[in-house]
């Protein structure tokens, strides 16, 4: 029986799975091919110019911002994850959703509300002036970008840590508590050392997110790789400079992604399922400070952007401002979100089956290659597809199909993670039984494997829908002429300082993105998908 099970796990995958899997991964290498081709077509001279003039400052600014945001995110996420999983606080499930909910708010929306509320002539300045308060510190630049991106990205660390708490072996914690150690001593001596791999994985996720961000750094005027690439693309007739900067950013992000994948694989081997056996820890006199901490985090990351957007909308209505017609933009965004989710999940399915059900060196290589696109910022992918469309696929250029291709390249790893995790949780013996009854490998896949993957397909679709709805640079650069979307409306109105006109599409966008966040968090799946 053992030999038969071993052979079933190592049986070769049918060609009907290999072929689409390889084609999908090959398509995701279009940006890498573009960067290599475009950045090398004029030899070493553009690289030398970039290294002498802009590469080192951009590298230090981008990495400095990413590391600052990651450190701040850890300081917020560690206590928040512990409080919402281990502590006896009222409304723990609601707090868990509130801590994850900022994922529904794109960074560029957070940035424009931060500028309005905390800026030199912002709302807070107006509130404080009657009390004789001086001018508030400048919000633009490094610290404003750090504050904004921390509010938008700490949920990535929080969700990874929640998943780590949910799968941790609690026997050592129980032993520490039984020996008389208090909650704080147990946390710092027992819990925190075991969280190091999860914290490292969360930090790398935040670093990747920050390096790829375009909207927040552009709104707050902080020059990073993504902002410089976009400006170079818009202002220069020669796109080689943008390709060189994109290549540098892609290489840095690829190194970070490789480290993140290695940490994730070690985390997967160390998981357990004993968390439910531990009773919530009573906090005593620390209960109110804990609730105040969670309330402050929710107020800054949720209350500030949603409050400012609502205030803009109210002021616009009172002033009888002209609001954009968002019906068509909302329809377009929904269509792109649903289409991007469906196409990405269907294309990720053969790669996930290869990774989870057919163990082989080539299958592992295909899976790792698919994750490389996770390291590419949206602006780089968009530039690559503009070049590809003009030069090789004119019929697709400036169509929604090209936009869907960009979403597949960007978010295939999101779908792949969810599908692979779902398949690994399902028993292989059902497929082994189907094979032992004489069914062909392809028939086993369609009648057993894919039905087993349906829960993962639902989770993957929600996750990709969320990320597609928030994507800005690829949507801006690749949308067909006149094809309005909610991110496009928000960006165009905010850059023209028409904040009342930006408020309505921004609130609708956040409302639509909040649906998958709430569903996945309530089902307890979002943390495992992110990790």
PDB file of N, CA and C in Angstrom, residues 188-268:
ATOM      1  N   UNK A 188       7.362  37.196  25.282  1.00  0.00           N
ATOM      2  CA  UNK A 188       8.707  37.581  24.855  1.00  0.00           C
ATOM      3  C   UNK A 188       9.693  36.421  24.918  1.00  0.00           C
ATOM      4  N   UNK A 189       9.492  35.464  25.811  1.00  0.00           N
ATOM      5  CA  UNK A 189      10.457  34.384  25.951  1.00  0.00           C
ATOM      6  C   UNK A 189      10.096  33.135  25.153  1.00  0.00           C
ATOM      7  N   UNK A 190       8.799  32.944  24.890  1.00  0.00           N
ATOM      8  CA  UNK A 190       8.363  31.710  24.236  1.00  0.00           C
ATOM      9  C   UNK A 190       7.750  31.985  22.866  1.00  0.00           C
ATOM     10  N   UNK A 191       6.787  32.917  22.813  1.00  0.00           N
ATOM     11  CA  UNK A 191       6.013  33.131  21.584  1.00  0.00           C
ATOM     12  C   UNK A 191       6.843  33.853  20.526  1.00  0.00           C
ATOM     13  N   UNK A 192       7.457  34.976  20.906  1.00  0.00           N
ATOM     14  CA  UNK A 192       8.136  35.823  19.917  1.00  0.00           C
ATOM     15  C   UNK A 192       9.254  35.100  19.174  1.00  0.00           C
ATOM     16  N   UNK A 193      10.128  34.321  19.849  1.00  0.00           N
ATOM     17  CA  UNK A 193      11.157  33.608  19.076  1.00  0.00           C
ATOM     18  C   UNK A 193      10.588  32.670  18.018  1.00  0.00           C
ATOM     19  N   UNK A 194       9.442  32.060  18.297  1.00  0.00           N
ATOM     20  CA  UNK A 194       8.836  31.176  17.308  1.00  0.00           C
ATOM     21  C   UNK A 194       8.189  31.899  16.146  1.00  0.00           C
ATOM     22  N   UNK A 195       8.004  33.218  16.297  1.00  0.00           N
ATOM     23  CA  UNK A 195       7.373  34.000  15.232  1.00  0.00           C
ATOM     24  C   UNK A 195       8.379  34.566  14.235  1.00  0.00           C
ATOM     25  N   UNK A 196       9.652  34.357  14.474  1.00  0.00           N
ATOM     26  CA  UNK A 196      10.675  34.985  13.616  1.00  0.00           C
ATOM     27  C   UNK A 196      10.488  34.637  12.137  1.00  0.00           C
ATOM     28  N   UNK A 197      10.261  33.357  11.749  1.00  0.00           N
ATOM     29  CA  UNK A 197      10.048  33.081  10.313  1.00  0.00           C
ATOM     30  C   UNK A 197       8.824  33.801   9.748  1.00  0.00           C
ATOM     31  N   UNK A 198       7.722  33.852  10.520  1.00  0.00           N
ATOM     32  CA  UNK A 198       6.516  34.534  10.033  1.00  0.00           C
ATOM     33  C   UNK A 198       6.756  36.034   9.918  1.00  0.00           C
ATOM     34  N   UNK A 199       7.455  36.618  10.888  1.00  0.00           N
ATOM     35  CA  UNK A 199       7.760  38.049  10.818  1.00  0.00           C
ATOM     36  C   UNK A 199       8.637  38.337   9.601  1.00  0.00           C
ATOM     37  N   UNK A 200       9.637  37.489   9.376  1.00  0.00           N
ATOM     38  CA  UNK A 200      10.509  37.687   8.216  1.00  0.00           C
ATOM     39  C   UNK A 200       9.720  37.609   6.914  1.00  0.00           C
ATOM     40  N   UNK A 201       8.804  36.630   6.811  1.00  0.00           N
ATOM     41  CA  UNK A 201       7.979  36.513   5.601  1.00  0.00           C
ATOM     42  C   UNK A 201       7.098  37.744   5.422  1.00  0.00           C
ATOM     43  N   UNK A 202       6.506  38.234   6.517  1.00  0.00           N
ATOM     44  CA  UNK A 202       5.680  39.431   6.426  1.00  0.00           C
ATOM     45  C   UNK A 202       6.480  40.653   6.037  1.00  0.00           C
ATOM     46  N   UNK A 203       7.686  40.785   6.591  1.00  0.00           N
ATOM     47  CA  UNK A 203       8.553  41.914   6.256  1.00  0.00           C
ATOM     48  C   UNK A 203       8.886  41.916   4.767  1.00  0.00           C
ATOM     49  N   UNK A 204       9.210  40.752   4.228  1.00  0.00           N
ATOM     50  CA  UNK A 204       9.552  40.688   2.807  1.00  0.00           C
ATOM     51  C   UNK A 204       8.349  41.003   1.928  1.00  0.00           C
ATOM     52  N   UNK A 205       7.140  40.587   2.351  1.00  0.00           N
ATOM     53  CA  UNK A 205       5.932  40.957   1.606  1.00  0.00           C
ATOM     54  C   UNK A 205       5.751  42.470   1.576  1.00  0.00           C
ATOM     55  N   UNK A 206       5.954  43.120   2.733  1.00  0.00           N
ATOM     56  CA  UNK A 206       5.792  44.570   2.806  1.00  0.00           C
ATOM     57  C   UNK A 206       6.867  45.275   1.992  1.00  0.00           C
ATOM     58  N   UNK A 207       8.095  44.763   2.029  1.00  0.00           N
ATOM     59  CA  UNK A 207       9.166  45.366   1.240  1.00  0.00           C
ATOM     60  C   UNK A 207       8.836  45.286  -0.249  1.00  0.00           C
ATOM     61  N   UNK A 208       8.351  44.132  -0.707  1.00  0.00           N
ATOM     62  CA  UNK A 208       7.944  44.002  -2.111  1.00  0.00           C
ATOM     63  C   UNK A 208       6.802  44.954  -2.447  1.00  0.00           C
ATOM     64  N   UNK A 209       5.815  45.039  -1.554  1.00  0.00           N
ATOM     65  CA  UNK A 209       4.673  45.930  -1.781  1.00  0.00           C
ATOM     66  C   UNK A 209       5.149  47.384  -1.884  1.00  0.00           C
ATOM     67  N   UNK A 210       6.037  47.797  -0.982  1.00  0.00           N
ATOM     68  CA  UNK A 210       6.504  49.180  -0.975  1.00  0.00           C
ATOM     69  C   UNK A 210       7.347  49.493  -2.208  1.00  0.00           C
ATOM     70  N   UNK A 211       8.207  48.566  -2.594  1.00  0.00           N
ATOM     71  CA  UNK A 211       9.023  48.781  -3.788  1.00  0.00           C
ATOM     72  C   UNK A 211       8.174  48.917  -5.047  1.00  0.00           C
ATOM     73  N   UNK A 212       7.028  48.219  -5.084  1.00  0.00           N
ATOM     74  CA  UNK A 212       6.188  48.251  -6.281  1.00  0.00           C
ATOM     75  C   UNK A 212       5.151  49.364  -6.243  1.00  0.00           C
ATOM     76  N   UNK A 213       5.020  50.063  -5.114  1.00  0.00           N
ATOM     77  CA  UNK A 213       3.976  51.087  -5.008  1.00  0.00           C
ATOM     78  C   UNK A 213       4.275  52.277  -5.912  1.00  0.00           C
ATOM     79  N   UNK A 214       3.229  52.759  -6.543  1.00  0.00           N
ATOM     80  CA  UNK A 214       3.337  53.927  -7.402  1.00  0.00           C
ATOM     81  C   UNK A 214       2.463  55.072  -6.907  1.00  0.00           C
ATOM     82  N   UNK A 215       1.229  54.772  -6.511  1.00  0.00           N
ATOM     83  CA  UNK A 215       0.272  55.819  -6.194  1.00  0.00           C
ATOM     84  C   UNK A 215       0.651  56.658  -4.993  1.00  0.00           C
ATOM     85  N   UNK A 216       1.056  56.031  -3.888  1.00  0.00           N
ATOM     86  CA  UNK A 216       1.350  56.780  -2.670  1.00  0.00           C
ATOM     87  C   UNK A 216       2.580  57.665  -2.842  1.00  0.00           C
ATOM     88  N   UNK A 217       3.665  57.104  -3.396  1.00  0.00           N
ATOM     89  CA  UNK A 217       4.897  57.901  -3.535  1.00  0.00           C
ATOM     90  C   UNK A 217       4.706  59.031  -4.539  1.00  0.00           C
ATOM     91  N   UNK A 218       3.875  58.818  -5.542  1.00  0.00           N
ATOM     92  CA  UNK A 218       3.622  59.888  -6.507  1.00  0.00           C
ATOM     93  C   UNK A 218       2.800  61.004  -5.873  1.00  0.00           C
ATOM     94  N   UNK A 219       1.782  60.647  -5.119  1.00  0.00           N
ATOM     95  CA  UNK A 219       0.942  61.650  -4.463  1.00  0.00           C
ATOM     96  C   UNK A 219       1.734  62.464  -3.450  1.00  0.00           C
ATOM     97  N   UNK A 220       2.646  61.814  -2.739  1.00  0.00           N
ATOM     98  CA  UNK A 220       3.410  62.482  -1.685  1.00  0.00           C
ATOM     99  C   UNK A 220       4.759  63.004  -2.167  1.00  0.00           C
ATOM    100  N   UNK A 221       5.015  62.910  -3.474  1.00  0.00           N
ATOM    101  CA  UNK A 221       6.196  63.534  -4.054  1.00  0.00           C
ATOM    102  C   UNK A 221       7.508  62.965  -3.583  1.00  0.00           C
ATOM    103  N   UNK A 222       7.572  61.638  -3.387  1.00  0.00           N
ATOM    104  CA  UNK A 222       8.817  61.016  -2.945  1.00  0.00           C
ATOM    105  C   UNK A 222       9.363  60.159  -4.072  1.00  0.00           C
ATOM    106  N   UNK A 223      10.568  60.486  -4.520  1.00  0.00           N
ATOM    107  CA  UNK A 223      11.144  59.816  -5.685  1.00  0.00           C
ATOM    108  C   UNK A 223      11.667  58.431  -5.320  1.00  0.00           C
ATOM    109  N   UNK A 224      11.019  57.426  -5.868  1.00  0.00           N
ATOM    110  CA  UNK A 224      11.482  56.045  -5.768  1.00  0.00           C
ATOM    111  C   UNK A 224      11.607  55.497  -7.182  1.00  0.00           C
ATOM    112  N   UNK A 225      11.965  54.223  -7.289  1.00  0.00           N
ATOM    113  CA  UNK A 225      12.118  53.619  -8.611  1.00  0.00           C
ATOM    114  C   UNK A 225      10.832  53.729  -9.420  1.00  0.00           C
ATOM    115  N   UNK A 226       9.702  53.368  -8.825  1.00  0.00           N
ATOM    116  CA  UNK A 226       8.454  53.319  -9.598  1.00  0.00           C
ATOM    117  C   UNK A 226       8.062  54.703 -10.110  1.00  0.00           C
ATOM    118  N   UNK A 227       8.177  55.714  -9.265  1.00  0.00           N
ATOM    119  CA  UNK A 227       7.822  57.068  -9.690  1.00  0.00           C
ATOM    120  C   UNK A 227       8.766  57.554 -10.787  1.00  0.00           C
ATOM    121  N   UNK A 228      10.051  57.271 -10.641  1.00  0.00           N
ATOM    122  CA  UNK A 228      11.023  57.697 -11.648  1.00  0.00           C
ATOM    123  C   UNK A 228      10.810  56.970 -12.973  1.00  0.00           C
ATOM    124  N   UNK A 229      10.462  55.686 -12.908  1.00  0.00           N
ATOM    125  CA  UNK A 229      10.198  54.928 -14.137  1.00  0.00           C
ATOM    126  C   UNK A 229       9.004  55.526 -14.874  1.00  0.00           C
ATOM    127  N   UNK A 230       7.945  55.857 -14.140  1.00  0.00           N
ATOM    128  CA  UNK A 230       6.740  56.420 -14.757  1.00  0.00           C
ATOM    129  C   UNK A 230       7.048  57.782 -15.377  1.00  0.00           C
ATOM    130  N   UNK A 231       7.807  58.623 -14.676  1.00  0.00           N
ATOM    131  CA  UNK A 231       8.152  59.943 -15.206  1.00  0.00           C
ATOM    132  C   UNK A 231       9.042  59.810 -16.435  1.00  0.00           C
ATOM    133  N   UNK A 232      10.001  58.895 -16.358  1.00  0.00           N
ATOM    134  CA  UNK A 232      10.888  58.663 -17.507  1.00  0.00           C
ATOM    135  C   UNK A 232      10.097  58.210 -18.720  1.00  0.00           C
ATOM    136  N   UNK A 233       9.094  57.362 -18.488  1.00  0.00           N
ATOM    137  CA  UNK A 233       8.267  56.864 -19.588  1.00  0.00           C
ATOM    138  C   UNK A 233       7.446  57.993 -20.207  1.00  0.00           C
ATOM    139  N   UNK A 234       6.889  58.868 -19.361  1.00  0.00           N
ATOM    140  CA  UNK A 234       6.008  59.918 -19.865  1.00  0.00           C
ATOM    141  C   UNK A 234       6.757  61.072 -20.522  1.00  0.00           C
ATOM    142  N   UNK A 235       7.967  61.372 -20.048  1.00  0.00           N
ATOM    143  CA  UNK A 235       8.647  62.591 -20.485  1.00  0.00           C
ATOM    144  C   UNK A 235       9.744  62.353 -21.517  1.00  0.00           C
ATOM    145  N   UNK A 236      10.127  61.118 -21.747  1.00  0.00           N
ATOM    146  CA  UNK A 236      11.249  60.849 -22.655  1.00  0.00           C
ATOM    147  C   UNK A 236      10.755  60.107 -23.889  1.00  0.00           C
ATOM    148  N   UNK A 237      11.297  60.510 -25.034  1.00  0.00           N
ATOM    149  CA  UNK A 237      10.974  59.783 -26.267  1.00  0.00           C
ATOM    150  C   UNK A 237      11.719  58.445 -26.315  1.00  0.00           C
ATOM    151  N   UNK A 238      12.842  58.359 -25.621  1.00  0.00           N
ATOM    152  CA  UNK A 238      13.633  57.138 -25.585  1.00  0.00           C
ATOM    153  C   UNK A 238      13.270  56.371 -24.311  1.00  0.00           C
ATOM    154  N   UNK A 239      12.649  55.204 -24.468  1.00  0.00           N
ATOM    155  CA  UNK A 239      12.195  54.436 -23.304  1.00  0.00           C
ATOM    156  C   UNK A 239      13.296  53.543 -22.727  1.00  0.00           C
ATOM    157  N   UNK A 240      14.516  53.628 -23.256  1.00  0.00           N
ATOM    158  CA  UNK A 240      15.588  52.779 -22.754  1.00  0.00           C
ATOM    159  C   UNK A 240      15.897  53.091 -21.290  1.00  0.00           C
ATOM    160  N   UNK A 241      15.875  54.372 -20.937  1.00  0.00           N
ATOM    161  CA  UNK A 241      16.147  54.753 -19.557  1.00  0.00           C
ATOM    162  C   UNK A 241      15.153  54.148 -18.587  1.00  0.00           C
ATOM    163  N   UNK A 242      13.860  54.168 -18.964  1.00  0.00           N
ATOM    164  CA  UNK A 242      12.843  53.562 -18.117  1.00  0.00           C
ATOM    165  C   UNK A 242      13.064  52.056 -17.997  1.00  0.00           C
ATOM    166  N   UNK A 243      13.491  51.418 -19.097  1.00  0.00           N
ATOM    167  CA  UNK A 243      13.747  49.973 -19.066  1.00  0.00           C
ATOM    168  C   UNK A 243      14.939  49.633 -18.178  1.00  0.00           C
ATOM    169  N   UNK A 244      15.958  50.465 -18.200  1.00  0.00           N
ATOM    170  CA  UNK A 244      17.129  50.224 -17.341  1.00  0.00           C
ATOM    171  C   UNK A 244      16.737  50.325 -15.877  1.00  0.00           C
ATOM    172  N   UNK A 245      16.007  51.375 -15.526  1.00  0.00           N
ATOM    173  CA  UNK A 245      15.554  51.514 -14.136  1.00  0.00           C
ATOM    174  C   UNK A 245      14.628  50.360 -13.749  1.00  0.00           C
ATOM    175  N   UNK A 246      13.755  49.957 -14.684  1.00  0.00           N
ATOM    176  CA  UNK A 246      12.876  48.824 -14.410  1.00  0.00           C
ATOM    177  C   UNK A 246      13.653  47.536 -14.201  1.00  0.00           C
ATOM    178  N   UNK A 247      14.713  47.341 -14.964  1.00  0.00           N
ATOM    179  CA  UNK A 247      15.549  46.145 -14.806  1.00  0.00           C
ATOM    180  C   UNK A 247      16.218  46.124 -13.438  1.00  0.00           C
ATOM    181  N   UNK A 248      16.721  47.260 -13.009  1.00  0.00           N
ATOM    182  CA  UNK A 248      17.344  47.339 -11.689  1.00  0.00           C
ATOM    183  C   UNK A 248      16.346  47.016 -10.590  1.00  0.00           C
ATOM    184  N   UNK A 249      15.160  47.598 -10.686  1.00  0.00           N
ATOM    185  CA  UNK A 249      14.140  47.333  -9.678  1.00  0.00           C
ATOM    186  C   UNK A 249      13.722  45.872  -9.699  1.00  0.00           C
ATOM    187  N   UNK A 250      13.574  45.289 -10.882  1.00  0.00           N
ATOM    188  CA  UNK A 250      13.166  43.885 -10.988  1.00  0.00           C
ATOM    189  C   UNK A 250      14.216  42.961 -10.380  1.00  0.00           C
ATOM    190  N   UNK A 251      15.502  43.278 -10.565  1.00  0.00           N
ATOM    191  CA  UNK A 251      16.551  42.425  -9.988  1.00  0.00           C
ATOM    192  C   UNK A 251      16.534  42.489  -8.465  1.00  0.00           C
ATOM    193  N   UNK A 252      16.358  43.688  -7.919  1.00  0.00           N
ATOM    194  CA  UNK A 252      16.277  43.820  -6.460  1.00  0.00           C
ATOM    195  C   UNK A 252      15.075  43.057  -5.922  1.00  0.00           C
ATOM    196  N   UNK A 253      13.923  43.237  -6.584  1.00  0.00           N
ATOM    197  CA  UNK A 253      12.705  42.578  -6.118  1.00  0.00           C
ATOM    198  C   UNK A 253      12.796  41.065  -6.261  1.00  0.00           C
ATOM    199  N   UNK A 254      13.480  40.581  -7.301  1.00  0.00           N
ATOM    200  CA  UNK A 254      13.616  39.134  -7.490  1.00  0.00           C
ATOM    201  C   UNK A 254      14.433  38.507  -6.361  1.00  0.00           C
ATOM    202  N   UNK A 255      15.481  39.194  -5.918  1.00  0.00           N
ATOM    203  CA  UNK A 255      16.280  38.692  -4.788  1.00  0.00           C
ATOM    204  C   UNK A 255      15.424  38.626  -3.534  1.00  0.00           C
ATOM    205  N   UNK A 256      14.633  39.660  -3.295  1.00  0.00           N
ATOM    206  CA  UNK A 256      13.757  39.679  -2.115  1.00  0.00           C
ATOM    207  C   UNK A 256      12.709  38.581  -2.210  1.00  0.00           C
ATOM    208  N   UNK A 257      12.161  38.381  -3.406  1.00  0.00           N
ATOM    209  CA  UNK A 257      11.154  37.338  -3.586  1.00  0.00           C
ATOM    210  C   UNK A 257      11.749  35.959  -3.332  1.00  0.00           C
ATOM    211  N   UNK A 258      12.965  35.720  -3.789  1.00  0.00           N
ATOM    212  CA  UNK A 258      13.599  34.422  -3.549  1.00  0.00           C
ATOM    213  C   UNK A 258      13.744  34.167  -2.056  1.00  0.00           C
ATOM    214  N   UNK A 259      14.125  35.194  -1.301  1.00  0.00           N
ATOM    215  CA  UNK A 259      14.223  35.040   0.153  1.00  0.00           C
ATOM    216  C   UNK A 259      12.861  34.776   0.767  1.00  0.00           C
ATOM    217  N   UNK A 260      11.844  35.464   0.272  1.00  0.00           N
ATOM    218  CA  UNK A 260      10.485  35.266   0.812  1.00  0.00           C
ATOM    219  C   UNK A 260       9.970  33.861   0.541  1.00  0.00           C
ATOM    220  N   UNK A 261      10.243  33.314  -0.635  1.00  0.00           N
ATOM    221  CA  UNK A 261       9.811  31.963  -0.958  1.00  0.00           C
ATOM    222  C   UNK A 261      10.518  30.931  -0.094  1.00  0.00           C
ATOM    223  N   UNK A 262      11.806  31.152   0.181  1.00  0.00           N
ATOM    224  CA  UNK A 262      12.529  30.234   1.040  1.00  0.00           C
ATOM    225  C   UNK A 262      11.985  30.230   2.457  1.00  0.00           C
ATOM    226  N   UNK A 263      11.681  31.415   2.987  1.00  0.00           N
ATOM    227  CA  UNK A 263      11.119  31.494   4.338  1.00  0.00           C
ATOM    228  C   UNK A 263       9.737  30.878   4.369  1.00  0.00           C
ATOM    229  N   UNK A 264       8.939  31.110   3.317  1.00  0.00           N
ATOM    230  CA  UNK A 264       7.591  30.539   3.279  1.00  0.00           C
ATOM    231  C   UNK A 264       7.625  29.014   3.289  1.00  0.00           C
ATOM    232  N   UNK A 265       8.569  28.417   2.557  1.00  0.00           N
ATOM    233  CA  UNK A 265       8.651  26.959   2.523  1.00  0.00           C
ATOM    234  C   UNK A 265       9.036  26.405   3.893  1.00  0.00           C
ATOM    235  N   UNK A 266       9.920  27.109   4.620  1.00  0.00           N
ATOM    236  CA  UNK A 266      10.276  26.645   5.960  1.00  0.00           C
ATOM    237  C   UNK A 266       9.111  26.792   6.920  1.00  0.00           C
ATOM    238  N   UNK A 267       8.329  27.850   6.755  1.00  0.00           N
ATOM    239  CA  UNK A 267       7.144  28.025   7.603  1.00  0.00           C
ATOM    240  C   UNK A 267       6.162  26.889   7.387  1.00  0.00           C
ATOM    241  N   UNK A 268       5.993  26.459   6.122  1.00  0.00           N
ATOM    242  CA  UNK A 268       5.042  25.389   5.819  1.00  0.00           C
ATOM    243  C   UNK A 268       5.430  24.083   6.460  1.00  0.00           C
TER     244      UNK A 268
END
